[in-house]
Amino acid sequence: MQARLTRKLMAMVLGGALFTAIPAVAGADDAATLQGAEQAAYLDGLKRLYLTDNERNALLAHSNALLETYALRAGYQVGQAQRQDLLYRFNVGNVGNAGELILREESRGAQGTAISVRNQRVAVFGIDPFIRYECPTGGIRCVLFNPADGSPLLSIVRDHQGAGELAKALSFLIRNVQKG
């Protein structure tokens, strides 16, 4: 009886070791499949969240919602000489400019009286869609960089998780626009 229980226990231990070792031995094709499945799940989740069947509309809505949530407002800039709200919004270029994103930057003074608006075109064809960002330890903002030339693209309030989620959404949006 004891020998049979010992054999069953050994079989369970060996089986468990086999199942944990299999992912470590998995090839690059399996990793690509998992990554593709993860991307599909991310996009499906966004489409359900924003009640649309269009990936681009879901990505735009999510990116703009994140920009609104993590906007660098004057209230966060305590002790700064010229406090201002920095608000951003992305759109996709119209038919003539289909291969670019348009970033609208609106800055308002602390009192809300002085408003300036700037539009920046970001061409997406031929660039790496990965968005790089930095959140300096001593600062109040995270900066996301333009993938085309590495220049600062936009600033949000200092939040690593928010910057990471925004960079991910923008990377997916750039890939979507690149596909056409």
PDB file of C-alpha atoms in Angstrom:
ATOM      1  CA  MET A   1       0.000   0.000   0.000  1.00  0.00           C
ATOM      2  CA  GLN A   2       2.758   2.387   0.966  1.00  0.00           C
ATOM      3  CA  ALA A   3       4.742   1.530  -2.181  1.00  0.00           C
ATOM      4  CA  ARG A   4       1.723   2.306  -4.372  1.00  0.00           C
ATOM      5  CA  LEU A   5       1.224   5.700  -2.692  1.00  0.00           C
ATOM      6  CA  THR A   6       4.912   6.457  -3.095  1.00  0.00           C
ATOM      7  CA  ARG A   7       4.734   5.617  -6.826  1.00  0.00           C
ATOM      8  CA  LYS A   8       1.676   7.863  -7.253  1.00  0.00           C
ATOM      9  CA  LEU A   9       3.410  10.678  -5.414  1.00  0.00           C
ATOM     10  CA  MET A  10       6.536  10.280  -7.575  1.00  0.00           C
ATOM     11  CA  ALA A  11       4.400  10.256 -10.726  1.00  0.00           C
ATOM     12  CA  MET A  12       2.702  13.480  -9.627  1.00  0.00           C
ATOM     13  CA  VAL A  13       6.030  15.148  -8.818  1.00  0.00           C
ATOM     14  CA  LEU A  14       7.576  14.090 -12.142  1.00  0.00           C
ATOM     15  CA  GLY A  15       4.441  15.141 -14.023  1.00  0.00           C
ATOM     16  CA  GLY A  16       4.493  18.529 -12.328  1.00  0.00           C
ATOM     17  CA  ALA A  17       8.185  18.957 -13.140  1.00  0.00           C
ATOM     18  CA  LEU A  18       7.489  18.079 -16.768  1.00  0.00           C
ATOM     19  CA  PHE A  19       4.673  20.620 -17.066  1.00  0.00           C
ATOM     20  CA  THR A  20       6.789  23.396 -15.569  1.00  0.00           C
ATOM     21  CA  ALA A  21       9.746  22.542 -17.828  1.00  0.00           C
ATOM     22  CA  ILE A  22       7.717  22.524 -21.054  1.00  0.00           C
ATOM     23  CA  PRO A  23       7.308  26.339 -21.279  1.00  0.00           C
ATOM     24  CA  ALA A  24      11.063  26.758 -20.761  1.00  0.00           C
ATOM     25  CA  VAL A  25      11.719  24.463 -23.739  1.00  0.00           C
ATOM     26  CA  ALA A  26       9.087  26.085 -25.950  1.00  0.00           C
ATOM     27  CA  GLY A  27      10.436  27.488 -29.197  1.00  0.00           C
ATOM     28  CA  ALA A  28      10.313  31.003 -30.584  1.00  0.00           C
ATOM     29  CA  ASP A  29       7.207  30.107 -32.590  1.00  0.00           C
ATOM     30  CA  ASP A  30       5.320  29.394 -29.372  1.00  0.00           C
ATOM     31  CA  ALA A  31       6.462  32.721 -27.922  1.00  0.00           C
ATOM     32  CA  ALA A  32       5.282  34.521 -31.058  1.00  0.00           C
ATOM     33  CA  THR A  33       1.929  32.742 -30.830  1.00  0.00           C
ATOM     34  CA  LEU A  34       1.576  33.729 -27.193  1.00  0.00           C
ATOM     35  CA  GLN A  35       2.533  37.302 -28.001  1.00  0.00           C
ATOM     36  CA  GLY A  36       0.017  37.382 -30.867  1.00  0.00           C
ATOM     37  CA  ALA A  37      -2.659  35.942 -28.593  1.00  0.00           C
ATOM     38  CA  GLU A  38      -1.801  38.516 -25.932  1.00  0.00           C
ATOM     39  CA  GLN A  39      -2.078  41.332 -28.490  1.00  0.00           C
ATOM     40  CA  ALA A  40      -5.413  40.020 -29.740  1.00  0.00           C
ATOM     41  CA  ALA A  41      -6.723  39.780 -26.176  1.00  0.00           C
ATOM     42  CA  TYR A  42      -5.580  43.359 -25.464  1.00  0.00           C
ATOM     43  CA  LEU A  43      -7.281  44.706 -28.588  1.00  0.00           C
ATOM     44  CA  ASP A  44     -10.454  42.675 -27.978  1.00  0.00           C
ATOM     45  CA  GLY A  45     -10.594  44.022 -24.428  1.00  0.00           C
ATOM     46  CA  LEU A  46     -10.328  47.597 -25.698  1.00  0.00           C
ATOM     47  CA  LYS A  47     -13.020  47.009 -28.320  1.00  0.00           C
ATOM     48  CA  ARG A  48     -15.351  45.669 -25.622  1.00  0.00           C
ATOM     49  CA  LEU A  49     -14.484  48.532 -23.263  1.00  0.00           C
ATOM     50  CA  TYR A  50     -15.220  51.239 -25.832  1.00  0.00           C
ATOM     51  CA  LEU A  51     -18.132  49.377 -27.490  1.00  0.00           C
ATOM     52  CA  THR A  52     -16.735  49.364 -31.007  1.00  0.00           C
ATOM     53  CA  ASP A  53     -15.722  46.789 -33.600  1.00  0.00           C
ATOM     54  CA  ASN A  54     -12.981  49.042 -34.991  1.00  0.00           C
ATOM     55  CA  GLU A  55      -9.510  48.553 -33.470  1.00  0.00           C
ATOM     56  CA  ARG A  56      -8.335  52.031 -34.477  1.00  0.00           C
ATOM     57  CA  ASN A  57     -11.320  53.741 -32.836  1.00  0.00           C
ATOM     58  CA  ALA A  58     -10.807  51.697 -29.664  1.00  0.00           C
ATOM     59  CA  LEU A  59      -7.087  52.532 -29.573  1.00  0.00           C
ATOM     60  CA  LEU A  60      -7.760  56.231 -30.190  1.00  0.00           C
ATOM     61  CA  ALA A  61     -10.421  56.333 -27.479  1.00  0.00           C
ATOM     62  CA  HIS A  62      -8.153  54.513 -25.016  1.00  0.00           C
ATOM     63  CA  SER A  63      -5.130  56.706 -25.782  1.00  0.00           C
ATOM     64  CA  ASN A  64      -7.180  59.877 -25.397  1.00  0.00           C
ATOM     65  CA  ALA A  65      -8.784  58.616 -22.170  1.00  0.00           C
ATOM     66  CA  LEU A  66      -5.315  57.907 -20.754  1.00  0.00           C
ATOM     67  CA  LEU A  67      -4.122  61.353 -21.853  1.00  0.00           C
ATOM     68  CA  GLU A  68      -7.080  62.892 -20.016  1.00  0.00           C
ATOM     69  CA  THR A  69      -6.497  60.793 -16.895  1.00  0.00           C
ATOM     70  CA  TYR A  70      -2.764  61.470 -16.648  1.00  0.00           C
ATOM     71  CA  ALA A  71      -2.822  65.080 -17.885  1.00  0.00           C
ATOM     72  CA  LEU A  72      -0.222  67.330 -16.286  1.00  0.00           C
ATOM     73  CA  ARG A  73      -2.449  69.882 -14.575  1.00  0.00           C
ATOM     74  CA  ALA A  74      -1.416  73.129 -12.920  1.00  0.00           C
ATOM     75  CA  GLY A  75      -2.516  71.704  -9.562  1.00  0.00           C
ATOM     76  CA  TYR A  76       0.314  69.124  -9.716  1.00  0.00           C
ATOM     77  CA  GLN A  77       2.929  71.790 -10.359  1.00  0.00           C
ATOM     78  CA  VAL A  78       3.255  73.207  -6.857  1.00  0.00           C
ATOM     79  CA  GLY A  79       6.268  75.493  -6.565  1.00  0.00           C
ATOM     80  CA  GLN A  80       6.693  75.902 -10.323  1.00  0.00           C
ATOM     81  CA  ALA A  81       7.105  79.445 -11.650  1.00  0.00           C
ATOM     82  CA  GLN A  82       4.704  79.149 -14.586  1.00  0.00           C
ATOM     83  CA  ARG A  83       2.087  76.537 -13.783  1.00  0.00           C
ATOM     84  CA  GLN A  84      -0.090  75.439 -16.660  1.00  0.00           C
ATOM     85  CA  ASP A  85      -2.404  72.634 -17.702  1.00  0.00           C
ATOM     86  CA  LEU A  86      -1.042  70.490 -20.530  1.00  0.00           C
ATOM     87  CA  LEU A  87      -3.825  68.622 -22.330  1.00  0.00           C
ATOM     88  CA  TYR A  88      -3.264  66.332 -25.310  1.00  0.00           C
ATOM     89  CA  ARG A  89      -5.477  64.568 -27.815  1.00  0.00           C
ATOM     90  CA  PHE A  90      -4.656  62.250 -30.734  1.00  0.00           C
ATOM     91  CA  ASN A  91      -6.455  61.968 -34.068  1.00  0.00           C
ATOM     92  CA  VAL A  92      -5.607  60.048 -37.215  1.00  0.00           C
ATOM     93  CA  GLY A  93      -4.870  62.089 -40.333  1.00  0.00           C
ATOM     94  CA  ASN A  94      -7.666  62.382 -42.886  1.00  0.00           C
ATOM     95  CA  VAL A  95      -7.666  60.720 -46.317  1.00  0.00           C
ATOM     96  CA  GLY A  96      -4.838  62.858 -47.732  1.00  0.00           C
ATOM     97  CA  ASN A  97      -2.668  62.322 -44.644  1.00  0.00           C
ATOM     98  CA  ALA A  98      -3.651  58.771 -43.746  1.00  0.00           C
ATOM     99  CA  GLY A  99      -0.149  57.740 -42.628  1.00  0.00           C
ATOM    100  CA  GLU A 100       0.150  60.126 -39.726  1.00  0.00           C
ATOM    101  CA  LEU A 101      -1.155  60.884 -36.291  1.00  0.00           C
ATOM    102  CA  ILE A 102      -2.085  64.395 -35.287  1.00  0.00           C
ATOM    103  CA  LEU A 103      -1.290  65.385 -31.716  1.00  0.00           C
ATOM    104  CA  ARG A 104      -3.182  68.388 -30.375  1.00  0.00           C
ATOM    105  CA  GLU A 105      -1.484  70.077 -27.425  1.00  0.00           C
ATOM    106  CA  GLU A 106      -3.472  72.606 -25.439  1.00  0.00           C
ATOM    107  CA  SER A 107      -1.776  74.585 -22.685  1.00  0.00           C
ATOM    108  CA  ARG A 108      -3.687  76.795 -20.278  1.00  0.00           C
ATOM    109  CA  GLY A 109      -2.350  79.166 -17.669  1.00  0.00           C
ATOM    110  CA  ALA A 110      -3.088  78.500 -13.995  1.00  0.00           C
ATOM    111  CA  GLN A 111      -5.959  81.004 -14.063  1.00  0.00           C
ATOM    112  CA  GLY A 112      -7.425  79.484 -17.242  1.00  0.00           C
ATOM    113  CA  THR A 113      -7.215  82.733 -19.190  1.00  0.00           C
ATOM    114  CA  ALA A 114      -4.281  82.222 -21.556  1.00  0.00           C
ATOM    115  CA  ILE A 115      -4.826  79.280 -23.892  1.00  0.00           C
ATOM    116  CA  SER A 116      -2.481  78.158 -26.648  1.00  0.00           C
ATOM    117  CA  VAL A 117      -3.071  75.287 -29.042  1.00  0.00           C
ATOM    118  CA  ARG A 118      -0.444  73.528 -31.115  1.00  0.00           C
ATOM    119  CA  ASN A 119      -0.915  70.690 -33.597  1.00  0.00           C
ATOM    120  CA  GLN A 120       1.947  68.339 -34.330  1.00  0.00           C
ATOM    121  CA  ARG A 121       1.966  65.785 -37.126  1.00  0.00           C
ATOM    122  CA  VAL A 122       3.666  62.466 -36.429  1.00  0.00           C
ATOM    123  CA  ALA A 123       4.405  60.474 -39.586  1.00  0.00           C
ATOM    124  CA  VAL A 124       4.216  56.774 -38.745  1.00  0.00           C
ATOM    125  CA  PHE A 125       5.357  54.984 -41.903  1.00  0.00           C
ATOM    126  CA  GLY A 126       8.875  53.624 -41.776  1.00  0.00           C
ATOM    127  CA  ILE A 127       9.375  54.088 -38.028  1.00  0.00           C
ATOM    128  CA  ASP A 128       9.696  51.684 -35.131  1.00  0.00           C
ATOM    129  CA  PRO A 129       6.296  51.832 -33.378  1.00  0.00           C
ATOM    130  CA  PHE A 130       7.822  51.412 -29.914  1.00  0.00           C
ATOM    131  CA  ILE A 131       7.227  54.489 -27.732  1.00  0.00           C
ATOM    132  CA  ARG A 132      10.010  55.188 -25.241  1.00  0.00           C
ATOM    133  CA  TYR A 133       9.315  57.132 -22.063  1.00  0.00           C
ATOM    134  CA  GLU A 134      11.173  58.433 -19.020  1.00  0.00           C
ATOM    135  CA  CYS A 135       9.912  59.375 -15.575  1.00  0.00           C
ATOM    136  CA  PRO A 136      12.793  61.153 -13.787  1.00  0.00           C
ATOM    137  CA  THR A 137      12.887  60.464 -10.063  1.00  0.00           C
ATOM    138  CA  GLY A 138      13.103  64.109  -9.034  1.00  0.00           C
ATOM    139  CA  GLY A 139      10.562  65.416 -11.534  1.00  0.00           C
ATOM    140  CA  ILE A 140       6.801  65.826 -11.630  1.00  0.00           C
ATOM    141  CA  ARG A 141       6.313  64.518 -15.159  1.00  0.00           C
ATOM    142  CA  CYS A 142       6.900  61.588 -17.450  1.00  0.00           C
ATOM    143  CA  VAL A 143       8.008  62.372 -20.982  1.00  0.00           C
ATOM    144  CA  LEU A 144       7.040  60.174 -23.928  1.00  0.00           C
ATOM    145  CA  PHE A 145       9.363  60.445 -26.912  1.00  0.00           C
ATOM    146  CA  ASN A 146       8.621  60.661 -30.619  1.00  0.00           C
ATOM    147  CA  PRO A 147       9.625  57.334 -32.198  1.00  0.00           C
ATOM    148  CA  ALA A 148      10.675  59.069 -35.423  1.00  0.00           C
ATOM    149  CA  ASP A 149      13.434  61.294 -34.033  1.00  0.00           C
ATOM    150  CA  GLY A 150      13.587  60.737 -30.264  1.00  0.00           C
ATOM    151  CA  SER A 151      12.431  64.266 -29.435  1.00  0.00           C
ATOM    152  CA  PRO A 152       9.950  64.814 -26.579  1.00  0.00           C
ATOM    153  CA  LEU A 153       6.430  64.177 -27.864  1.00  0.00           C
ATOM    154  CA  LEU A 154       4.284  64.843 -24.805  1.00  0.00           C
ATOM    155  CA  SER A 155       4.402  65.140 -21.015  1.00  0.00           C
ATOM    156  CA  ILE A 156       2.067  63.593 -18.476  1.00  0.00           C
ATOM    157  CA  VAL A 157       1.975  63.554 -14.692  1.00  0.00           C
ATOM    158  CA  ARG A 158       4.693  61.350 -13.162  1.00  0.00           C
ATOM    159  CA  ASP A 159       3.129  57.879 -13.003  1.00  0.00           C
ATOM    160  CA  HIS A 160       5.176  54.917 -14.259  1.00  0.00           C
ATOM    161  CA  GLN A 161       2.170  52.633 -14.693  1.00  0.00           C
ATOM    162  CA  GLY A 162       0.182  55.297 -16.548  1.00  0.00           C
ATOM    163  CA  ALA A 163       3.126  56.135 -18.799  1.00  0.00           C
ATOM    164  CA  GLY A 164       3.638  52.456 -19.559  1.00  0.00           C
ATOM    165  CA  GLU A 165      -0.025  51.903 -20.419  1.00  0.00           C
ATOM    166  CA  LEU A 166      -0.080  55.033 -22.609  1.00  0.00           C
ATOM    167  CA  ALA A 167       3.125  53.980 -24.398  1.00  0.00           C
ATOM    168  CA  LYS A 168       1.609  50.536 -25.030  1.00  0.00           C
ATOM    169  CA  ALA A 169      -1.639  51.987 -26.405  1.00  0.00           C
ATOM    170  CA  LEU A 170       0.228  54.457 -28.638  1.00  0.00           C
ATOM    171  CA  SER A 171       2.522  51.705 -29.930  1.00  0.00           C
ATOM    172  CA  PHE A 172      -0.520  49.626 -30.892  1.00  0.00           C
ATOM    173  CA  LEU A 173      -2.118  52.705 -32.484  1.00  0.00           C
ATOM    174  CA  ILE A 174       1.006  53.404 -34.553  1.00  0.00           C
ATOM    175  CA  ARG A 175       1.082  49.767 -35.728  1.00  0.00           C
ATOM    176  CA  ASN A 176      -2.590  49.995 -36.644  1.00  0.00           C
ATOM    177  CA  VAL A 177      -2.067  53.170 -38.698  1.00  0.00           C
ATOM    178  CA  GLN A 178       0.994  51.620 -40.361  1.00  0.00           C
ATOM    179  CA  LYS A 179      -1.156  48.689 -41.511  1.00  0.00           C
ATOM    180  CA  GLY A 180      -3.427  51.160 -43.275  1.00  0.00           C
TER     181      GLY A 180
END
